[in-house]
Tab-separated table of C-alpha atoms and ligand atoms in Angstrom:
chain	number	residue	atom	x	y	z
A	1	UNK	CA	13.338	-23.184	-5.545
A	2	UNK	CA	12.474	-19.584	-7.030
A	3	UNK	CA	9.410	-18.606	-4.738
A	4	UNK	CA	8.301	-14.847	-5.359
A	5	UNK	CA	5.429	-12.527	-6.555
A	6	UNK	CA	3.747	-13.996	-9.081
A	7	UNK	CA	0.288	-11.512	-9.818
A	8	UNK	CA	-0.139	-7.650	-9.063
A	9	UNK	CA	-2.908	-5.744	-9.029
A	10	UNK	CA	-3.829	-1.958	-7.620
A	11	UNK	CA	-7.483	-0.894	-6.998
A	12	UNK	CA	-8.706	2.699	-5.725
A	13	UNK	CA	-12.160	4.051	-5.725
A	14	UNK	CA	-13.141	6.424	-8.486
A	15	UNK	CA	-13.229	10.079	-7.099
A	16	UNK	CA	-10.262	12.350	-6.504
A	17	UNK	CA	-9.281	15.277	-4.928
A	18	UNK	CA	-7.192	18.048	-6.667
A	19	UNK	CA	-4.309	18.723	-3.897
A	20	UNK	CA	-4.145	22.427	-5.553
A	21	UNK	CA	-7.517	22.831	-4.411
A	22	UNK	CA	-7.032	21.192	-1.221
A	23	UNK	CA	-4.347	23.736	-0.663
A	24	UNK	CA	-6.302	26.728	-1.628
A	25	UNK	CA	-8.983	25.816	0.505
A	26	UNK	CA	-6.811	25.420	3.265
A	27	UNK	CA	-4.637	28.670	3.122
A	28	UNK	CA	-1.537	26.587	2.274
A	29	UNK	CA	1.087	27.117	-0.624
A	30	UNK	CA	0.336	24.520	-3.368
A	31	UNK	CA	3.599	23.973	-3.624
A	32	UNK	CA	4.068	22.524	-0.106
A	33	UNK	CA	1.451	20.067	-1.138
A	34	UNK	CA	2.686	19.165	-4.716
A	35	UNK	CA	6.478	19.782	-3.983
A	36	UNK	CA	7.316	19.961	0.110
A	37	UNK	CA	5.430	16.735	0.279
A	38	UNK	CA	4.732	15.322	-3.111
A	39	UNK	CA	1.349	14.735	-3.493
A	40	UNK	CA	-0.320	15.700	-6.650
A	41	UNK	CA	-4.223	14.275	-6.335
A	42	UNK	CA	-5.676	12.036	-3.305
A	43	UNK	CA	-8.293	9.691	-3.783
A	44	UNK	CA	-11.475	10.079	-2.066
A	45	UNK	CA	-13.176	7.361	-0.477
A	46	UNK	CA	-17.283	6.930	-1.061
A	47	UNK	CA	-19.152	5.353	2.060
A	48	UNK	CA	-19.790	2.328	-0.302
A	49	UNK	CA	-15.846	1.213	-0.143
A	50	UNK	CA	-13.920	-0.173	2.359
A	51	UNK	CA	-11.027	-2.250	2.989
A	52	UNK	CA	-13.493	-5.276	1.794
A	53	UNK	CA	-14.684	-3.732	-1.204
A	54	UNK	CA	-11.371	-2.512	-2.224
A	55	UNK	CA	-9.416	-6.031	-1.478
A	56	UNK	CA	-11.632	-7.810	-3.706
A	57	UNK	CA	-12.015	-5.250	-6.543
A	58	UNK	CA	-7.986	-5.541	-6.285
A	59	UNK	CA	-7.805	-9.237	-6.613
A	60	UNK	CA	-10.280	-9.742	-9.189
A	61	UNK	CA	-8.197	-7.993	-11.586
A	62	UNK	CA	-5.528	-10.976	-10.937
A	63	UNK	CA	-6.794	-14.062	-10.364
A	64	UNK	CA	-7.748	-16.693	-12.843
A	65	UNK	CA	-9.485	-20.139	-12.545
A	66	UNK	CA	-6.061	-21.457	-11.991
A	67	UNK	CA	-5.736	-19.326	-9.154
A	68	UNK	CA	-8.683	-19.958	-7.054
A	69	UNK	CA	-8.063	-23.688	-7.297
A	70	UNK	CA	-4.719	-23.537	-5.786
A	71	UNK	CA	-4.954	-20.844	-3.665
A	72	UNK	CA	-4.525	-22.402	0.147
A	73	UNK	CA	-4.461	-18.891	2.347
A	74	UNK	CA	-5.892	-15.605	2.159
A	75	UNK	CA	-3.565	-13.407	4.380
A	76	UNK	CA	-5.322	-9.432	4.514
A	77	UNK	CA	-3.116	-6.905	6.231
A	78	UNK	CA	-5.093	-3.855	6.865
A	79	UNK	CA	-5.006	-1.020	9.776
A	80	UNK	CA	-8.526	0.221	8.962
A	81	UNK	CA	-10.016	-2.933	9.613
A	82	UNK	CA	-14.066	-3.104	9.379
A	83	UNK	CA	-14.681	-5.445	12.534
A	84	UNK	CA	-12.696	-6.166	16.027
A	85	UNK	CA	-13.245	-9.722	15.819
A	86	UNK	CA	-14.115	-10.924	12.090
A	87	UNK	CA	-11.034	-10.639	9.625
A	88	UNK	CA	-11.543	-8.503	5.958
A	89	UNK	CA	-10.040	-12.041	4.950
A	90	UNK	CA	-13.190	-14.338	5.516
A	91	UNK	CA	-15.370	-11.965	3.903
A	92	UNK	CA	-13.148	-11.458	1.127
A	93	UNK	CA	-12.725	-15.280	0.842
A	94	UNK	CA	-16.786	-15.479	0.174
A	95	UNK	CA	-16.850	-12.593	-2.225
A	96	UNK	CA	-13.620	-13.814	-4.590
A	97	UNK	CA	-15.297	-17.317	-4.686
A	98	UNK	CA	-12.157	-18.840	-3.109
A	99	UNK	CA	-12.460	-22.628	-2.096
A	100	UNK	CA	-13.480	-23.143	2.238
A	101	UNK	CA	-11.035	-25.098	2.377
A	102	UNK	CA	-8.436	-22.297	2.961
A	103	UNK	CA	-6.630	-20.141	5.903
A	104	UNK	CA	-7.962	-16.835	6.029
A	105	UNK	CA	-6.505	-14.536	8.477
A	106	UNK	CA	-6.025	-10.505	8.744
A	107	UNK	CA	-2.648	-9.086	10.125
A	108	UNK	CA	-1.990	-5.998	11.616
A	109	UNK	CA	1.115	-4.111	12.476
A	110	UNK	CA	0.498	-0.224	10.809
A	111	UNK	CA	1.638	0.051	7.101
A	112	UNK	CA	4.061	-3.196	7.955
A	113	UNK	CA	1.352	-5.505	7.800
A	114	UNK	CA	1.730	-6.379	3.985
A	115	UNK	CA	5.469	-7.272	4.210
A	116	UNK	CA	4.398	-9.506	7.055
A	117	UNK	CA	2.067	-11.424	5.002
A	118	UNK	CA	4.182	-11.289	1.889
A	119	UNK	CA	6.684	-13.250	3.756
A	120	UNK	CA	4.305	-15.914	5.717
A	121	UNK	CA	3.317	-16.378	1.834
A	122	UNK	CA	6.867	-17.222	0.658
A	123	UNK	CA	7.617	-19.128	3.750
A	124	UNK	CA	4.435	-21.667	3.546
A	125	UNK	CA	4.645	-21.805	-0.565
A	126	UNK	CA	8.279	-22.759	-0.102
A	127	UNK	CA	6.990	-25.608	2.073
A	128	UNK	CA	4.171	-26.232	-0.594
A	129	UNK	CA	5.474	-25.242	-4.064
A	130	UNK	CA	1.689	-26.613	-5.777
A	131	UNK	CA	0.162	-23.895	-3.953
A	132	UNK	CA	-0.361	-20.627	-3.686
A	133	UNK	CA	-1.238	-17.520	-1.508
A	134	UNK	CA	-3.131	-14.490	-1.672
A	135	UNK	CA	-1.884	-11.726	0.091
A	136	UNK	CA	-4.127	-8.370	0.193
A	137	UNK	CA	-2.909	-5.389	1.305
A	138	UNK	CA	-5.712	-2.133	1.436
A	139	UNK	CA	-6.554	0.612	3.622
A	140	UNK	CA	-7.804	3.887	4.060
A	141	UNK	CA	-5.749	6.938	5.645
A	142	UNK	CA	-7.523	9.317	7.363
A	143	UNK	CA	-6.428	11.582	9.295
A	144	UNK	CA	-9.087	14.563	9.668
A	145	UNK	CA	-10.622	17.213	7.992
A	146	UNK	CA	-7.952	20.361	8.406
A	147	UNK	CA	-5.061	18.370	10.086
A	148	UNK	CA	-1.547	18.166	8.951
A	149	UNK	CA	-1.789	14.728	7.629
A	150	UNK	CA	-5.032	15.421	5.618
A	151	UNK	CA	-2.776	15.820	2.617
A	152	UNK	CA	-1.151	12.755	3.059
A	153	UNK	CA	-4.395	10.820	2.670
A	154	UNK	CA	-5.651	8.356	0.153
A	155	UNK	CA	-6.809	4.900	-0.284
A	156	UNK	CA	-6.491	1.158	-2.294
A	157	UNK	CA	-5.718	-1.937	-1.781
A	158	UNK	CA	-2.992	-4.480	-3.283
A	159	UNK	CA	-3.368	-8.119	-4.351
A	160	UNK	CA	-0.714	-10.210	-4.494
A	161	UNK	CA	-0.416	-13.740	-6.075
A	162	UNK	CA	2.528	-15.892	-4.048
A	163	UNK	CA	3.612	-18.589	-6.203
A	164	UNK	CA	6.511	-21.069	-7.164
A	165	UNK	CA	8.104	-20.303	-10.529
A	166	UNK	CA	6.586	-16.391	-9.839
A	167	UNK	CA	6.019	-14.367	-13.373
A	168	UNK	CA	7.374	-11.336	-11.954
A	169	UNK	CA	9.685	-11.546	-8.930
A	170	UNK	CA	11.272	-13.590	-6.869
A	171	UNK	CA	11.594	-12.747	-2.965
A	172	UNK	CA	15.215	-13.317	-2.031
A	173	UNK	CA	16.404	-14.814	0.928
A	174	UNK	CA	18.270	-11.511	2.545
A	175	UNK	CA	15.474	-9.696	4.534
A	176	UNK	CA	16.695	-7.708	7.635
A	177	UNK	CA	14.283	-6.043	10.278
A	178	UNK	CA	13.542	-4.422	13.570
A	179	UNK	CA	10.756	-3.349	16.099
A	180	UNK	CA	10.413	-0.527	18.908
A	181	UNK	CA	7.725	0.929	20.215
A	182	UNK	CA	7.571	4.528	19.156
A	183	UNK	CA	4.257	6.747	19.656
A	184	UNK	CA	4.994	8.079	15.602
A	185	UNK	CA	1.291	7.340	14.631
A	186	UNK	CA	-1.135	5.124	16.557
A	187	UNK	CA	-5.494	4.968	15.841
A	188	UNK	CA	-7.291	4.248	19.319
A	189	UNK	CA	-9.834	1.582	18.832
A	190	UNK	CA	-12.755	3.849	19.233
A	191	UNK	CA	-10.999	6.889	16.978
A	192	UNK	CA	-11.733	6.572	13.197
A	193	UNK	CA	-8.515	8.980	12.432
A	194	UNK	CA	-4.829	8.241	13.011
A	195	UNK	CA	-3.319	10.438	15.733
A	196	UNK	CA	0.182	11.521	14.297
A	197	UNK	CA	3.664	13.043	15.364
A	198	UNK	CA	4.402	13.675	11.963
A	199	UNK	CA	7.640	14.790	12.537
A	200	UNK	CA	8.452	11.775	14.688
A	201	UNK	CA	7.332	9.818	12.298
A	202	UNK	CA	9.319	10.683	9.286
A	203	UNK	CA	12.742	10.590	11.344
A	204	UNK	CA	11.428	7.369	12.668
A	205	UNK	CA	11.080	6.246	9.417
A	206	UNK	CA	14.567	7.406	7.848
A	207	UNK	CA	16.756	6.252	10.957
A	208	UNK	CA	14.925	2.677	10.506
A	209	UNK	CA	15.865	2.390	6.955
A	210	UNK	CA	19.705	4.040	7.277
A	211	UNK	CA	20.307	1.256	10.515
A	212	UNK	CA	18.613	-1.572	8.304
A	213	UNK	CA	20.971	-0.006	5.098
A	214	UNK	CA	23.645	-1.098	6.995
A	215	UNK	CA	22.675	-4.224	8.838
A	216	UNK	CA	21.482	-5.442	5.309
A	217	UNK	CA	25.170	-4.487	3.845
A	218	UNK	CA	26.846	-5.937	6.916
A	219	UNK	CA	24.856	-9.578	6.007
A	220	UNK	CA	24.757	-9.516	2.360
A	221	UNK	CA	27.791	-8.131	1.465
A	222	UNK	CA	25.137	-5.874	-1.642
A	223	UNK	CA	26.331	-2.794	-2.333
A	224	UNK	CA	24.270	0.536	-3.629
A	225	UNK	CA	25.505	-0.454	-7.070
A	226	UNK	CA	24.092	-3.949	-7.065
A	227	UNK	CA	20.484	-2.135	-7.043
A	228	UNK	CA	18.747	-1.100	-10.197
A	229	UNK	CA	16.592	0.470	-8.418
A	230	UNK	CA	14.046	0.638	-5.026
A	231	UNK	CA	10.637	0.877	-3.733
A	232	UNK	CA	9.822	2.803	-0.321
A	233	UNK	CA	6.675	2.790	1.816
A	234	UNK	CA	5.721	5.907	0.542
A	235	UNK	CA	3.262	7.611	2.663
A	236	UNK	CA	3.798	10.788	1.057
A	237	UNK	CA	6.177	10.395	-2.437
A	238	UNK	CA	9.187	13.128	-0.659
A	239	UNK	CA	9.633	10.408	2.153
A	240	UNK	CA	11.368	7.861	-0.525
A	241	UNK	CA	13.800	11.002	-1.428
A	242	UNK	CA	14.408	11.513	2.336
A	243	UNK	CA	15.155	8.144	2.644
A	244	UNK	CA	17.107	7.323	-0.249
A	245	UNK	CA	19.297	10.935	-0.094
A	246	UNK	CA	20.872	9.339	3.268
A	247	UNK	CA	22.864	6.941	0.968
A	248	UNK	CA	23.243	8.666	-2.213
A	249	UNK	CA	27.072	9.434	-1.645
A	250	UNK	CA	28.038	5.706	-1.394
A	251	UNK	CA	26.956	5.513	-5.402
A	252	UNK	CA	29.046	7.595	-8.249
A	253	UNK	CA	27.448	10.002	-9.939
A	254	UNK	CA	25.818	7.836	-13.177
A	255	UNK	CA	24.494	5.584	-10.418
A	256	UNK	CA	22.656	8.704	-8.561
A	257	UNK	CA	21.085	9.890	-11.748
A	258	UNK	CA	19.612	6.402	-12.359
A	259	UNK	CA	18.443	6.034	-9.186
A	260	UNK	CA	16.835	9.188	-8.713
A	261	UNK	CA	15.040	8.303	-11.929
A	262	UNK	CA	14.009	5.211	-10.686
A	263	UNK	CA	12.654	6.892	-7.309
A	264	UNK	CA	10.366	8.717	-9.861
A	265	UNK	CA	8.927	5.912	-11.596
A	266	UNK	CA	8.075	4.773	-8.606
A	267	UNK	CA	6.157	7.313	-7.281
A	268	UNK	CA	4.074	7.984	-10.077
A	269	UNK	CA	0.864	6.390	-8.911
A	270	UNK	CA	1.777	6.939	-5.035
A	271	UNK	CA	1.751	10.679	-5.808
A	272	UNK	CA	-1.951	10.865	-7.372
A	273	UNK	CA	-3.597	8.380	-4.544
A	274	UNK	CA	-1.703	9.322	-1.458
A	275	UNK	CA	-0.789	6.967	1.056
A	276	UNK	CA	-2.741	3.259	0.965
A	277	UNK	CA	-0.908	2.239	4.263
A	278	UNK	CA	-0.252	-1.623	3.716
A	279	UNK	CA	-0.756	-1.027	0.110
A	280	UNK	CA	1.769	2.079	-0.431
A	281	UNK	CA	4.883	0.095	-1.054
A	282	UNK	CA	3.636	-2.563	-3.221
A	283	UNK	CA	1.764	0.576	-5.321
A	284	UNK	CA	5.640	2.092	-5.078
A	285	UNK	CA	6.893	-1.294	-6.964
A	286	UNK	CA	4.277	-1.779	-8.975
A	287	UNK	CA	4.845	1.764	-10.224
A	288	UNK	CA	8.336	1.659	-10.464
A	289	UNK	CA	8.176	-2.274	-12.437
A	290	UNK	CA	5.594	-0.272	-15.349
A	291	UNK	CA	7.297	3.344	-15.243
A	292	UNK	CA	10.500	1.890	-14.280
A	293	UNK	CA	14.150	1.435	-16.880
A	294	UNK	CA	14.158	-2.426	-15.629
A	295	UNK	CA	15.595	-5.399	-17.267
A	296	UNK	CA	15.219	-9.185	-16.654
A	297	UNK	CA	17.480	-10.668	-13.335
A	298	UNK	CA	18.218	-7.313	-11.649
A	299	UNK	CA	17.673	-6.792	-8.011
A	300	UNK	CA	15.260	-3.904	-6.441
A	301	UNK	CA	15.312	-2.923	-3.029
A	302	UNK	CA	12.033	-3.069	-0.638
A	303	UNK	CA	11.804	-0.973	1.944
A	304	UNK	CA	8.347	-1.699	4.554
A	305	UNK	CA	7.858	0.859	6.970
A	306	UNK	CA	4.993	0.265	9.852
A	307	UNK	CA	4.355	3.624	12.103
A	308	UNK	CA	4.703	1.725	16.186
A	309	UNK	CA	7.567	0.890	14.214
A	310	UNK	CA	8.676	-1.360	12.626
A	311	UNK	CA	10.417	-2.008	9.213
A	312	UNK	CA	11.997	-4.518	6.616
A	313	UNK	CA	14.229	-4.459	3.822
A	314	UNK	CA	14.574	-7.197	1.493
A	315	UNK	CA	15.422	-7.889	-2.137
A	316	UNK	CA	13.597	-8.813	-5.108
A	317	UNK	CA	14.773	-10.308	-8.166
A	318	UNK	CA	13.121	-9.405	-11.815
A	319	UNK	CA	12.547	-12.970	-13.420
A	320	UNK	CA	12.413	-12.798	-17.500
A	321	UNK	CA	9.423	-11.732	-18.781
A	322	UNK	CA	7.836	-9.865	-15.908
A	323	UNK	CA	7.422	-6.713	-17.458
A	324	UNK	CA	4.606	-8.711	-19.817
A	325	UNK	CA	3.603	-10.030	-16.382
A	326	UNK	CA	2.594	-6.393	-15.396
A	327	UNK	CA	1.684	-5.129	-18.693
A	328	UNK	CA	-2.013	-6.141	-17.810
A	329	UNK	CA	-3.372	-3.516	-15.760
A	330	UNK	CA	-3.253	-0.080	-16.736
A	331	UNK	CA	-3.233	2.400	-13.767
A	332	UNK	CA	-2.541	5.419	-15.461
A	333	UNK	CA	-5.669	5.009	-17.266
A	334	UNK	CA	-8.000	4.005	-13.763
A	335	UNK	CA	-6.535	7.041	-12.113
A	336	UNK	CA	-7.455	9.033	-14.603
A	337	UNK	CA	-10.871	7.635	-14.916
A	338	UNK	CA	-11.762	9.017	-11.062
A	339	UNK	CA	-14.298	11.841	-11.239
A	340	UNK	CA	-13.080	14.791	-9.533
A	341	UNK	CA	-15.020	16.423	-6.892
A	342	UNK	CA	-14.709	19.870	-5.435
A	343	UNK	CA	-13.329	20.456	-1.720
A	344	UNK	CA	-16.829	21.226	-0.231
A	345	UNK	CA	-17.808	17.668	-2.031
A	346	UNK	CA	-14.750	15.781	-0.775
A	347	UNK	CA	-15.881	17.251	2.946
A	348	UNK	CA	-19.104	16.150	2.748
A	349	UNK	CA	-18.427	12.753	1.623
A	350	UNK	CA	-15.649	12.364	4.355
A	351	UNK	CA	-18.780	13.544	6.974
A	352	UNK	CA	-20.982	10.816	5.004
A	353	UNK	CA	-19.159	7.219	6.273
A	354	UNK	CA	-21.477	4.676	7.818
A	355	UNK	CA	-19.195	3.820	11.105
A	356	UNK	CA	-22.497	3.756	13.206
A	357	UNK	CA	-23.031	-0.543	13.381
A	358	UNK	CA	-26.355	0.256	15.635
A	359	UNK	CA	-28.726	1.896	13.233
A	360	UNK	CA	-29.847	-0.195	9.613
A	361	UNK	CA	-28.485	2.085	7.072
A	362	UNK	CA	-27.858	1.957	3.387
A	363	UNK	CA	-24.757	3.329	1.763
A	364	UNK	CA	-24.866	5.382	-1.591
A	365	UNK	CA	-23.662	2.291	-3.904
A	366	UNK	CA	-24.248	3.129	-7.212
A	367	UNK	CA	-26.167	0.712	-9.630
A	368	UNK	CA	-24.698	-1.077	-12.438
A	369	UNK	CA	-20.319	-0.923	-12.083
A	370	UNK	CA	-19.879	-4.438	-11.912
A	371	UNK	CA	-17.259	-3.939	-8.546
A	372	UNK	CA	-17.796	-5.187	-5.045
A	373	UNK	CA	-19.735	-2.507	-2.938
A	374	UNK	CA	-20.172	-2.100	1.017
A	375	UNK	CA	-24.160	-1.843	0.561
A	376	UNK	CA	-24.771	-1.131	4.315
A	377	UNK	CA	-25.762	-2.070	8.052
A	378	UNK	CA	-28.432	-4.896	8.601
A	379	UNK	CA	-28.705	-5.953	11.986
A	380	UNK	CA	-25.305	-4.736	12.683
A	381	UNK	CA	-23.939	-7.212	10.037
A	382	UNK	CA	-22.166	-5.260	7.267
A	383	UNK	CA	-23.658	-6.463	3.455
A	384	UNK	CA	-21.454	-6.308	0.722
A	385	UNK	CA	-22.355	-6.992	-3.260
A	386	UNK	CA	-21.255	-6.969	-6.786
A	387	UNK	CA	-23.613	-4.493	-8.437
B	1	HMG	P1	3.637	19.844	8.016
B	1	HMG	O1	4.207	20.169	9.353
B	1	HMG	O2	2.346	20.476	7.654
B	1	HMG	O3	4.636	20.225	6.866
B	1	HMG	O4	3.460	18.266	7.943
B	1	HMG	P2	6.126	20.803	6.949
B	1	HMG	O5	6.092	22.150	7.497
B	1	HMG	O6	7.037	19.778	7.584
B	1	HMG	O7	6.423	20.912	5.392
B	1	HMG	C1	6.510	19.750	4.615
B	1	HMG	C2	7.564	19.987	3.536
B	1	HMG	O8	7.079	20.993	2.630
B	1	HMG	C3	8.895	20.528	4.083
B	1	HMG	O9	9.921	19.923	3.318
B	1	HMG	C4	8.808	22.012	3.774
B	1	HMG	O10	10.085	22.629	3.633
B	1	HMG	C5	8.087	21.981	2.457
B	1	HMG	P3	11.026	18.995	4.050
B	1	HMG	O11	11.754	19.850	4.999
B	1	HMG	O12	10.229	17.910	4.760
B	1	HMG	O13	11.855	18.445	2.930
B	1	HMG	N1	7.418	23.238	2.094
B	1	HMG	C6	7.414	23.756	0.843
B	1	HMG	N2	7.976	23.314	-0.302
B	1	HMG	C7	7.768	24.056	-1.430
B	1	HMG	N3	7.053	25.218	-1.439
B	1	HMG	C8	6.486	25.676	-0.306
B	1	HMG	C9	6.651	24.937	0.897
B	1	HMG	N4	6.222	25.087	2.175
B	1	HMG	C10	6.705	24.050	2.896
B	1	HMG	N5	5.771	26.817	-0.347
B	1	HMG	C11	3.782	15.947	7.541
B	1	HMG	C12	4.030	17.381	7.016
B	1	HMG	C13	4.264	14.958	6.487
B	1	HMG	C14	4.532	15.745	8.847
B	1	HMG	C15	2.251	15.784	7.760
B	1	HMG	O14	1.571	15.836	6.537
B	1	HMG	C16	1.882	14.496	8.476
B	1	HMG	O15	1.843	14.425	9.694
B	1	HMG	N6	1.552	13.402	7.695
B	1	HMG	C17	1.171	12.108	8.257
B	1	HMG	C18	2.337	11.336	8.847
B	1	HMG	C19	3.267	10.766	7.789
B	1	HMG	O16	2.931	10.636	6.641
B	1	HMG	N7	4.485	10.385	8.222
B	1	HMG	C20	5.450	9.776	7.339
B	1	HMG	C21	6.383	8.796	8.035
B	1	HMG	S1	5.489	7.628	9.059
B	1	HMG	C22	4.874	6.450	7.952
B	1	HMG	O17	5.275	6.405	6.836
B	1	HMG	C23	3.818	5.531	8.470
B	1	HMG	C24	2.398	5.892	8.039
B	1	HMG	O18	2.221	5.537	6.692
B	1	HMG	C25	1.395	5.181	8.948
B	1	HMG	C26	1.522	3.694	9.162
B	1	HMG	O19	2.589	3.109	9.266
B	1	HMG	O20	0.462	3.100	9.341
B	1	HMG	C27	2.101	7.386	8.153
């Protein structure tokens, strides 16, 4: 039985930074920002979003009555979770109007997480073809104000729809992965920004997905040429090209050209968000399945990466009539709908997050957008609402 992605939909909040000016500001070439790295724009997080806010706002562009009544799990894979003990998923479960009788759960493992989930969904739905899963995958990345990963941040979230029958993809059977602890990028429990060996990281990162290249050719017997095309965690949009260049020379030239092509569909909304750790990959595919030259039954690579590490490369395959099944949302317009604000703006709203649980304090959520908001701290208790 087909089981596979059935729903997509992207949500970021509405301001953005202008990596130019980001570069300016910091004495850097802008063309290390929008070339050396590959980030055009970032978006900029308001203390009225979170992982919550941006979760729900992501599935509520999917789901339909259908949905909700068959929907048996809620898995949310997030590393910028808003509580220690509490999952993102129970909250989120209240604010979609999902039924109580369901699993709710949040999953951790870096930028990984979503994969994770993605596959518990297929797994249990292939158990339980009349149901379905939600899978959410959001975060923020922040790193800190003048660091070398402050370019590289961003934010969204992901929802997912795991179904039988799927509208857009199904999840084949071929994944191959791998684990090791590596000190690439970790967050302390009482930091609110990533620590990084950015350089670590990104070899990490390409030496996962050259060993799982192989392993995955070794047990599949797929070549380079059976791909029409591939998605990458893409934490900053030159990783996928550092990735991807490692096997270029096992496809002829024609093949290169395509695929190179295809690499830049599918960074087209990665490069003016930045990275959405859980999210990044799925905002990679869903980039590359609306930007993307793609036709019905051919196969796209996945490629998860999780900073800690660890990493997963499966296969999807296009089912007829998914690029209708995407055709709903359109991101290019959203992105372009974010207000800009200045560099001294984008400072002072980084400065402006509630993380303080102890004192009863209202966020800045604006009146009147019809999206889920983080209003504030009551009690400790975080209060969320559609305004
Ligand atoms: P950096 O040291 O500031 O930059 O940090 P650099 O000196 O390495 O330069 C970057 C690139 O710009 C280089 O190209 C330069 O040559 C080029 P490369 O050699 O890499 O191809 N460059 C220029 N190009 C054009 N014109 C110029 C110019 N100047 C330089 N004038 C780094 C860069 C990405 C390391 C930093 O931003 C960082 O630490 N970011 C965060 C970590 C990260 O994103 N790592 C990626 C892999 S790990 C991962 O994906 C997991 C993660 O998502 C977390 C999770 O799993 O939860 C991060």
């Amino acid at each position: 039985m087909a089981v596979g992605i059935d729903k997509l939909g992207f949500y970021t909040p509405s301001l953005a930074l202008d990596l130019v000016e980001l570069a300016k500001a910091r004495g850097d070439e802008p063309d290390k920002y929008t070339i050396g790295i590959g980030q055009s724009v970032q978006t900029v997080v308001p203390n009225y979003e979170d992982v919550v806010t941006m979760g729900v706002n992501a599935a509520k562009e999917i789901l339909t009555e259908d949905d909700l009544a068959k929907i048996e799990m809620l898995i949310f894979a997030t590393e910028s979770g808003i509580d220690n003990s509490k999952s993102a998923a129970v909250f989120a479960q209240e604010l979609l109007g999902l039924s109580p009788f369901i699993r709710t759960i949040e999953m951790k493992q870096a930028c990984y997480a979503g994969t994770y989930g993605l596959m518990q969904a297929k797994d249990f739905v292939t158990l339980h073809p009349d149901k379905k899963v939600l899978v959410i995958a959001g975060d923020i990345a922040r790193y800190g104000l003048k660091t070398p990963g402050e370019v590289t941040q961003g934010a969204g979230a992901i929802a997912m729809v795991v179904s039988a029958d799927p509208a857009i993809a199904t999840i084949n059977d071929d994944s191959v992965y791998m684990s090791r602890d590596v000190a690439d990028f970790w967050r302390p429990v009482d930091s609110t920004t990533a620590l990084v060996d950015g350089h670590l990281s990104t070899d990490v990162y390409k030496e996962m997905f050259l060993t799982l290249w192989q392993r995955y050719q070794e047990q599949t017997g797929h070549e380079l040429a059976d791909f029409a095309g591939f998605a990458f965690h893409l934490p900053y949009t030159k990783m996928g090209k550092k990735a991807l260049d490692q096997i270029m020379d096992q496809a002829d030239n024609q093949q290169q050209a395509f695929l190179r092509e295809q690499l830049t569909a599918s960074q087209v909304y990665n490069r003016q968000v930045g990275n959405l750790y859980t999210g990044s990959v799925y905002l990679a595919l869903l980039s590359l399945l609306q930007q993307g030259q793609l036709t019905d039954g051919q196969r796209l690579g996945v490629f998860s990466y999780g900073s800690g590490a660890e990493a997963e490369l499966f296969s999807l395959e296009l089912v007829p009539g998914f690029d209708k099944a995407v055709a709903g949302q359109d991101v290019l317009a959203q992105l372009a709908q974010r207000q800009n604000v200045s560099v001294a703006e984008y400072e002072a709203i980084f400065q402006s997050q509630l993380f303080d649980s102890s004192k009863n304090q209202e966020s800045d959520a604006p009146d009147g957008t019809g999206l889920c908001q983080f209003v504030g701290w009551q009690d400790g208790q975080r209060r969320y609402r559609f305004s």
